[in-house]
Short mmCIF file of C-alpha atoms in Angstrom, two decimals:
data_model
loop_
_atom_site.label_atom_id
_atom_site.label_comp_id
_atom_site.label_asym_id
_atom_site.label_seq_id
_atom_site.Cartn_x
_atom_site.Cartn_y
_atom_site.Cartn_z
CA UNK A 594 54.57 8.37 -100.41
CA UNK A 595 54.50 8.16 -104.15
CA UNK A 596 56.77 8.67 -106.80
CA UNK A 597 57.59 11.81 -108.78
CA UNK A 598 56.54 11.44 -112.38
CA UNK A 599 58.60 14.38 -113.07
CA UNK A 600 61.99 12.38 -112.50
CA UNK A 601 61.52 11.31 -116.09
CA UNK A 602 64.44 12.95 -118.14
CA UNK A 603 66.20 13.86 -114.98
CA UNK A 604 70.22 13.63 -115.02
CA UNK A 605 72.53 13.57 -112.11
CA UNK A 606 76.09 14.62 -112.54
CA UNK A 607 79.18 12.52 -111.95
CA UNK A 608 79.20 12.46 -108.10
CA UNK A 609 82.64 11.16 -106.38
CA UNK A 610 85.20 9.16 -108.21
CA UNK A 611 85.44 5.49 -107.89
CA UNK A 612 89.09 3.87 -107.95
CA UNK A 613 89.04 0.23 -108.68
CA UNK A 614 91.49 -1.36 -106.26
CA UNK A 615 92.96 -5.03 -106.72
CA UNK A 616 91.62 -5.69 -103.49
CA UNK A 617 87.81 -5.00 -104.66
CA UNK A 618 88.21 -6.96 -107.80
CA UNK A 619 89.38 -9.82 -105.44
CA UNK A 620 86.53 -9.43 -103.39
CA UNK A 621 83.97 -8.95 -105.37
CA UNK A 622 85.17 -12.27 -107.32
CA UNK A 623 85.20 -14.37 -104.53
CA UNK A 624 81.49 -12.96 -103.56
CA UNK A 625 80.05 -14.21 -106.92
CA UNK A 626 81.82 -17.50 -107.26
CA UNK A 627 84.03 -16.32 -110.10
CA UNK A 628 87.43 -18.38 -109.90
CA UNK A 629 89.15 -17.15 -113.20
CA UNK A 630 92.54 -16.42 -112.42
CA UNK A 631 92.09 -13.01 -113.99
CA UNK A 632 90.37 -11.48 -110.94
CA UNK A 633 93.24 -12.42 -108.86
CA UNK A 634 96.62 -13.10 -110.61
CA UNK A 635 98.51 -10.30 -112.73
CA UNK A 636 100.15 -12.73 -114.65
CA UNK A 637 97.36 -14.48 -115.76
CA UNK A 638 95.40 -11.51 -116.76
CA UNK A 639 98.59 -10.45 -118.60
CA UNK A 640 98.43 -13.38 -120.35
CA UNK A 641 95.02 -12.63 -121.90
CA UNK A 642 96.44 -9.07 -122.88
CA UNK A 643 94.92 -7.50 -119.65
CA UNK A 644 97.60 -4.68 -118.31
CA UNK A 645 96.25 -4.90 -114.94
CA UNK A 646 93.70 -6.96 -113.24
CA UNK A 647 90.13 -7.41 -114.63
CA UNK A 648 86.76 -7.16 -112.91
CA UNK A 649 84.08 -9.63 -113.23
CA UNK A 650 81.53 -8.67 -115.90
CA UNK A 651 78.80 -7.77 -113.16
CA UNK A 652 81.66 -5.66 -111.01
CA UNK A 653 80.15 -1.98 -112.78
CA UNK A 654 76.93 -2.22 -110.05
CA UNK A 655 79.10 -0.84 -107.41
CA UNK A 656 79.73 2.06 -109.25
CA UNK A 657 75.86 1.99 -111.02
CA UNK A 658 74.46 1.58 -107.69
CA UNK A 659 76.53 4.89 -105.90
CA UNK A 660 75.00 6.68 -108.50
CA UNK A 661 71.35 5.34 -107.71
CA UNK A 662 71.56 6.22 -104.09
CA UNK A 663 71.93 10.17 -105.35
CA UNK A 664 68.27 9.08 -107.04
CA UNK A 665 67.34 7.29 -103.80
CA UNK A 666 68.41 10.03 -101.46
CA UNK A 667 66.58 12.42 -103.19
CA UNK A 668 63.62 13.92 -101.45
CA UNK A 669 61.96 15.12 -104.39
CA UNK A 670 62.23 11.71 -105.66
CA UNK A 671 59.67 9.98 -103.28
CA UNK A 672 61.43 6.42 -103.30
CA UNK A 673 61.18 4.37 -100.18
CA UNK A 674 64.22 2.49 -100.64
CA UNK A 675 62.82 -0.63 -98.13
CA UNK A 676 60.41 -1.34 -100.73
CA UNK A 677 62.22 -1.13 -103.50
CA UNK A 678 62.80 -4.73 -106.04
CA UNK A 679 65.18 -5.20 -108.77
CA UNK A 680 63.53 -5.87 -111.75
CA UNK A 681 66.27 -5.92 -114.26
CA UNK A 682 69.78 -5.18 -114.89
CA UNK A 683 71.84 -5.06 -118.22
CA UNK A 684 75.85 -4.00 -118.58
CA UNK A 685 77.05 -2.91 -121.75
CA UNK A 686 81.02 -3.33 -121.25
CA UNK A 687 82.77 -0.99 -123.91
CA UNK A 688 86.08 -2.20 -122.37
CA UNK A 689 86.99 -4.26 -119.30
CA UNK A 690 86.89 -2.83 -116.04
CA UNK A 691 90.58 -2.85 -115.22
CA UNK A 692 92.47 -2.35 -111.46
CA UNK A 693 93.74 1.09 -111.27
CA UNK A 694 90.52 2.47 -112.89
CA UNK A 695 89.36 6.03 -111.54
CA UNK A 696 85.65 6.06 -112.65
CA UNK A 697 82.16 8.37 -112.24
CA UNK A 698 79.16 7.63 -113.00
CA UNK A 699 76.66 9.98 -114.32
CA UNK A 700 72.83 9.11 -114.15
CA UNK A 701 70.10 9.48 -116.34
CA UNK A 702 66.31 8.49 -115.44
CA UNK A 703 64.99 7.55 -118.60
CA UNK A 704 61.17 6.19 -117.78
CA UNK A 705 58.89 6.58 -114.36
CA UNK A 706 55.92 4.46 -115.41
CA UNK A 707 53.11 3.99 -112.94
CA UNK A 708 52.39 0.39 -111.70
CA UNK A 709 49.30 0.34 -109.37
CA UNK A 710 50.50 2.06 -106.17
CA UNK A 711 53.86 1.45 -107.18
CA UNK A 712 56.47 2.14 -109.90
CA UNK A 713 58.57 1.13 -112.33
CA UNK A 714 61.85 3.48 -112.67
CA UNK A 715 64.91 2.63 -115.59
CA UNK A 716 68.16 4.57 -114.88
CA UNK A 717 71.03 4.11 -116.84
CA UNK A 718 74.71 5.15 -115.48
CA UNK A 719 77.40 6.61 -117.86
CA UNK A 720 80.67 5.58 -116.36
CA UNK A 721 83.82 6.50 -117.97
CA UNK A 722 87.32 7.72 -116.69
CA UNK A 723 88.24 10.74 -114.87
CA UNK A 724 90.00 11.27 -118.39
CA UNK A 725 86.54 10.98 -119.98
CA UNK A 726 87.12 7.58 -121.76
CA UNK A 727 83.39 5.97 -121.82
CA UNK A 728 83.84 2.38 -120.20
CA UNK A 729 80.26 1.04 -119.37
CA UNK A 730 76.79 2.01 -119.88
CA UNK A 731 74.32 0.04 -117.09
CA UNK A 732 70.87 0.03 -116.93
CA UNK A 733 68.39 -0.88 -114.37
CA UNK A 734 64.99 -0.76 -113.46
CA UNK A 735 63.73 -1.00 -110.29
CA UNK A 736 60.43 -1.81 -109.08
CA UNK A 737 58.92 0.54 -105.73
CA UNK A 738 56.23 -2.01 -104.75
CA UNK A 739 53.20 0.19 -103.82
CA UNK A 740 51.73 0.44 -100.13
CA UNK A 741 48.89 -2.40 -99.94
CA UNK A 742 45.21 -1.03 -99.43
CA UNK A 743 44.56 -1.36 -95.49
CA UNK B 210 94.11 -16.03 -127.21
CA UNK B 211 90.44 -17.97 -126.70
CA UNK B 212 90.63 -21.75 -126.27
CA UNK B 213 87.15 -21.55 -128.49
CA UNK B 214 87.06 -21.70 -132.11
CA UNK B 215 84.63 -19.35 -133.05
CA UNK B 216 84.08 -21.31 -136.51
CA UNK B 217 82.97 -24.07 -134.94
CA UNK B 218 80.34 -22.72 -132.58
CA UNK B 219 76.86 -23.54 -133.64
CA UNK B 220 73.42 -21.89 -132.37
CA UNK B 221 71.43 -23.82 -129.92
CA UNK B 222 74.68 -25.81 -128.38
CA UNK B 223 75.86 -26.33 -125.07
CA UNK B 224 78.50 -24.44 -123.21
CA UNK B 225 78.40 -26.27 -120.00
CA UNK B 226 76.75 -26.43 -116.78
CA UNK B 227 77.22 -25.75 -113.15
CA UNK B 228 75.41 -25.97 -109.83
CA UNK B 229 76.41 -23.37 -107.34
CA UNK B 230 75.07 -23.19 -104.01
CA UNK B 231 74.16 -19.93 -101.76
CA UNK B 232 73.94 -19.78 -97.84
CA UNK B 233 73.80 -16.96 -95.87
CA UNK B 234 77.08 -16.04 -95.58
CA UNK B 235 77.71 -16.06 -98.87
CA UNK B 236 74.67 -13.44 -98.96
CA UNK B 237 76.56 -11.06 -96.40
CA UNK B 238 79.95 -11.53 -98.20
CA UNK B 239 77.81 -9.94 -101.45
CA UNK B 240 76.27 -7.50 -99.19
CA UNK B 241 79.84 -6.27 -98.51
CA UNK B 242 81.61 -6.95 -101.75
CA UNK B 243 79.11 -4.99 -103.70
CA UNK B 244 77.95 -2.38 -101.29
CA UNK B 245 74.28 -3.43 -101.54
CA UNK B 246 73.40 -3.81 -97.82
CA UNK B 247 69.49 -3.79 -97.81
CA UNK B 248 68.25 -5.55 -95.18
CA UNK B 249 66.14 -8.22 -97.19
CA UNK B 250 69.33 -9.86 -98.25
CA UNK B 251 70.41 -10.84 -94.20
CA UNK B 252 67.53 -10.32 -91.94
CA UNK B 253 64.46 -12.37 -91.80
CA UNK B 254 62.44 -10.12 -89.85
CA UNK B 255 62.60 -7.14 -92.06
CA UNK B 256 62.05 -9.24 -94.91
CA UNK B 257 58.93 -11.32 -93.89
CA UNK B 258 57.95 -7.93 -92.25
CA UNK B 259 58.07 -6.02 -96.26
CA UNK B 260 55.93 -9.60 -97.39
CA UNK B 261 58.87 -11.60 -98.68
CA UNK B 262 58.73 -15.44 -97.99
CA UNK B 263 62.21 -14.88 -96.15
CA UNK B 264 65.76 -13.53 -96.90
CA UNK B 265 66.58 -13.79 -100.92
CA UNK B 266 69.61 -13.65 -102.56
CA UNK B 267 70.42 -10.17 -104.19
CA UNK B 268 69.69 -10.55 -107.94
CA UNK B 269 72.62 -9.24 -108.79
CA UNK B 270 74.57 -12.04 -106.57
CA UNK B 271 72.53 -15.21 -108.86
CA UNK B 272 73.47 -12.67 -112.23
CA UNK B 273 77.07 -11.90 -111.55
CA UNK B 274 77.46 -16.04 -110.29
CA UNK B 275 76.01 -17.24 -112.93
CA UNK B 276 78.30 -15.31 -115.79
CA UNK B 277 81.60 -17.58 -114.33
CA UNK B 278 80.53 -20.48 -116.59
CA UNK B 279 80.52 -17.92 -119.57
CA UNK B 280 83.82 -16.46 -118.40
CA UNK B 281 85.33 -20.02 -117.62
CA UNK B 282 84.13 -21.18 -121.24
CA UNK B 283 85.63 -18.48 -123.01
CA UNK B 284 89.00 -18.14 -120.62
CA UNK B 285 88.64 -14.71 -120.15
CA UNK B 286 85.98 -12.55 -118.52
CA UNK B 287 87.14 -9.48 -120.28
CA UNK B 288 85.67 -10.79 -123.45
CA UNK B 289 81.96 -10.61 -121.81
CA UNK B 290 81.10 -7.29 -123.61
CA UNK B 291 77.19 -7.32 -122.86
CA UNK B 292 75.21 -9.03 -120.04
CA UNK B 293 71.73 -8.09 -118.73
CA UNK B 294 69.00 -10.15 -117.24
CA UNK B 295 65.55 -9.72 -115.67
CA UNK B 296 64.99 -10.86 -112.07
CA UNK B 297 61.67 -12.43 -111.66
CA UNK B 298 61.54 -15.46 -108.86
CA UNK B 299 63.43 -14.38 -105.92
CA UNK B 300 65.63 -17.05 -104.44
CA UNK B 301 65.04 -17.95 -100.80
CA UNK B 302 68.13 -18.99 -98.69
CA UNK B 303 66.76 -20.83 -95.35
CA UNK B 304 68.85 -20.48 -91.96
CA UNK B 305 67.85 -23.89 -91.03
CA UNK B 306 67.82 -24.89 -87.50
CA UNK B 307 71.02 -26.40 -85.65
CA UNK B 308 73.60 -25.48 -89.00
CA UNK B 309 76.23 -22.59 -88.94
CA UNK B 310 75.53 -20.12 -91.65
CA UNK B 311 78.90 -20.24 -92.89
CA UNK B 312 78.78 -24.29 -93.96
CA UNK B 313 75.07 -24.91 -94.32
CA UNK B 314 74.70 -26.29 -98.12
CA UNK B 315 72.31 -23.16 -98.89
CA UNK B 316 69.91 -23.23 -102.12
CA UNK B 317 71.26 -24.77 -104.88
CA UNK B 318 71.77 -22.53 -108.37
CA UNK B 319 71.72 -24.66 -111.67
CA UNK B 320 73.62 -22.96 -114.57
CA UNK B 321 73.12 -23.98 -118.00
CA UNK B 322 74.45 -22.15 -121.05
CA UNK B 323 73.64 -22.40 -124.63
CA UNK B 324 74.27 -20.13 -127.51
CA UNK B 325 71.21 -18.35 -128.59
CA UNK B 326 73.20 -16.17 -131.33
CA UNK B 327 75.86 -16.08 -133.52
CA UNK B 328 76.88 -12.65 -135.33
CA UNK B 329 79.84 -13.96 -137.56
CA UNK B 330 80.42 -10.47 -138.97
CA UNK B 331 80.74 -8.80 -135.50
CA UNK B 332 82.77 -11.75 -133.95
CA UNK B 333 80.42 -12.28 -131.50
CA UNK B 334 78.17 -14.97 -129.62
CA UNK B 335 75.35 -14.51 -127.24
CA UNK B 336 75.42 -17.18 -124.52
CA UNK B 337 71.98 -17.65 -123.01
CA UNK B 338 72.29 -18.78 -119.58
CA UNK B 339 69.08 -20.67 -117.39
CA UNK B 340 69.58 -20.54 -113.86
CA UNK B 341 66.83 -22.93 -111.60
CA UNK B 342 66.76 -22.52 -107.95
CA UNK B 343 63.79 -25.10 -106.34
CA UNK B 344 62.59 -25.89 -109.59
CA UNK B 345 61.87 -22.66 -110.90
CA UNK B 346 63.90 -19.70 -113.65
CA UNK B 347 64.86 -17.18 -111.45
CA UNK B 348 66.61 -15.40 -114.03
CA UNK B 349 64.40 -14.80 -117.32
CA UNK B 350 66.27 -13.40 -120.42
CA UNK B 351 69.49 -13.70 -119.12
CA UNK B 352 71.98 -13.04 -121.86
CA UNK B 353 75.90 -12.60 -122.09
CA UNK B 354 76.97 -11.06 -125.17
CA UNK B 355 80.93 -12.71 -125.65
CA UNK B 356 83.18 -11.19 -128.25
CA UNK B 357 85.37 -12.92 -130.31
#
């Protein structure tokens, strides 16, 4: 299997919504060590300004990684997903991520680049509101480590 | 309001440091936190089987642990407006013999911060963190963009 040059330039439209529960935010905070009272306590993320609770910076791959599977799942798209490696990440926050937040996600592949057998593919996610208000921009390449020679 | 002066922050100083630690129950509470459930991250079959040395960490586990010291410096993680890092040592967590997963003491994860950048007409300061697992940077170019 190899992958698709052509997926350069491919989109893939806003697939289910996402609602950010204070549960998740919780959960996802514990699960990366993060103790600030912000990611747990209304008051205290009232006290920073925060109307409802905020997500860690990193909490936006849940939502930037629904819309990869779309990319994943795709046939035409030729990714084996058991040998694929994260090579890099990056979050562009244009507000917090807040509790109560109903978000989508829509994908753009901007480079395919050849790497031996392999591949190197950047997506970036556009996630904003239902309402259309842009919250985060992620970007992320992975790496689809080619089949050794036999 | 930010306990941190912003006037008095000066390129090249110290935020702070902090060693976390990972077992492999912290790697299945990520798994399930963040929806990322490939198999590399809990099974050591499949991932000697793909060529890895054994089960790693998820990337995105060391990157979104090691942005707490940011967000504990600046007392509030809504003011991280940027953060993106590249993943290049993977960090093996061992199952060693006769310890439960849950309270094993895992593979340590130093955290160092120091500001790289200061943009005084944006209000902002870029933190740039070093995280060493066994000795080596498993996070290269890891950056947190803080506003102010």
């Amino acid at each position: 299997m190899s992958i698709n040059p052509a997926l350069q330039g491919r989109s893939y439209p806003a697939g289910g919504t996402y609602v950010v529960s204070r549960e998740k935010i919780r959960e996802f905070a514990t699960a990366t060590h993060a103790t600030h009272r912000a990611h747990f306590d209304l008051e205290a993320a009232a006290s920073l300004g925060h109307a409802e609770l905020v997500a860690p910076p990193t909490f936006a791959i849940i939502v930037a990684q629904r819309a990869d599977a779309q990319l994943i799942a795709d046939p035409e798209a030729g990714i084996d997903f058991s040998r694929v490696v994260h090579a890099d990440q990056r979050f562009t926050l244009h507000r917090p991520i807040l509790a109560g937040d109903e978000l989508v996600a829509e994908l753009h592949v901007d480079k395919v680049r050849g790497m031996g057998t392999g591949a190197m593919i950047t997506t970036r996610a556009e996630i904003s509101t239902v309402d259309g208000e842009s919250v985060a921009t992620t970007i992320s390449s992975i790496l689809v480590r080619g089949e050794e020679a036999a | 309001m930010s306990p941190i002066d912003f006037a008095t922050l000066e390129k090249g100083q110290q935020i702070g440091s902090t060693t976390l630690h990972v077992n492999r129950a912290d790697l299945v509470r990520y798994a399930g936190a963040s929806g990322d459930f490939n198999p590399i991250h809990w099974n050591e079959r499949f991932a000697t089987d793909v060529g890895l040395p054994g089960v790693i960490a998820h990337g995105m586990f060391t990157m979104g642990a090691a942005v707490t010291l940011v967000a504990d410096w600046i007392g509030d993680p809504g003011a991280v407006i940027d953060y993106q890092s590249r993943f290049t040592k993977p960090v093996v967590v061992e199952d060693p013999a006769g310890t439960n997963p849950s309270e094993a003491d895992g593979t340590a994860l130093e955290v160092t911060g120091v500001i790289g950048a200061l943009d005084p007409e944006a209000r902002t300061a870029r933190v740039d963190l070093t995280v060493i697992a066994g000795g080596e940077k498993v996070l290269v170019k890891a950056q947190a963009l803080v506003g102010f």
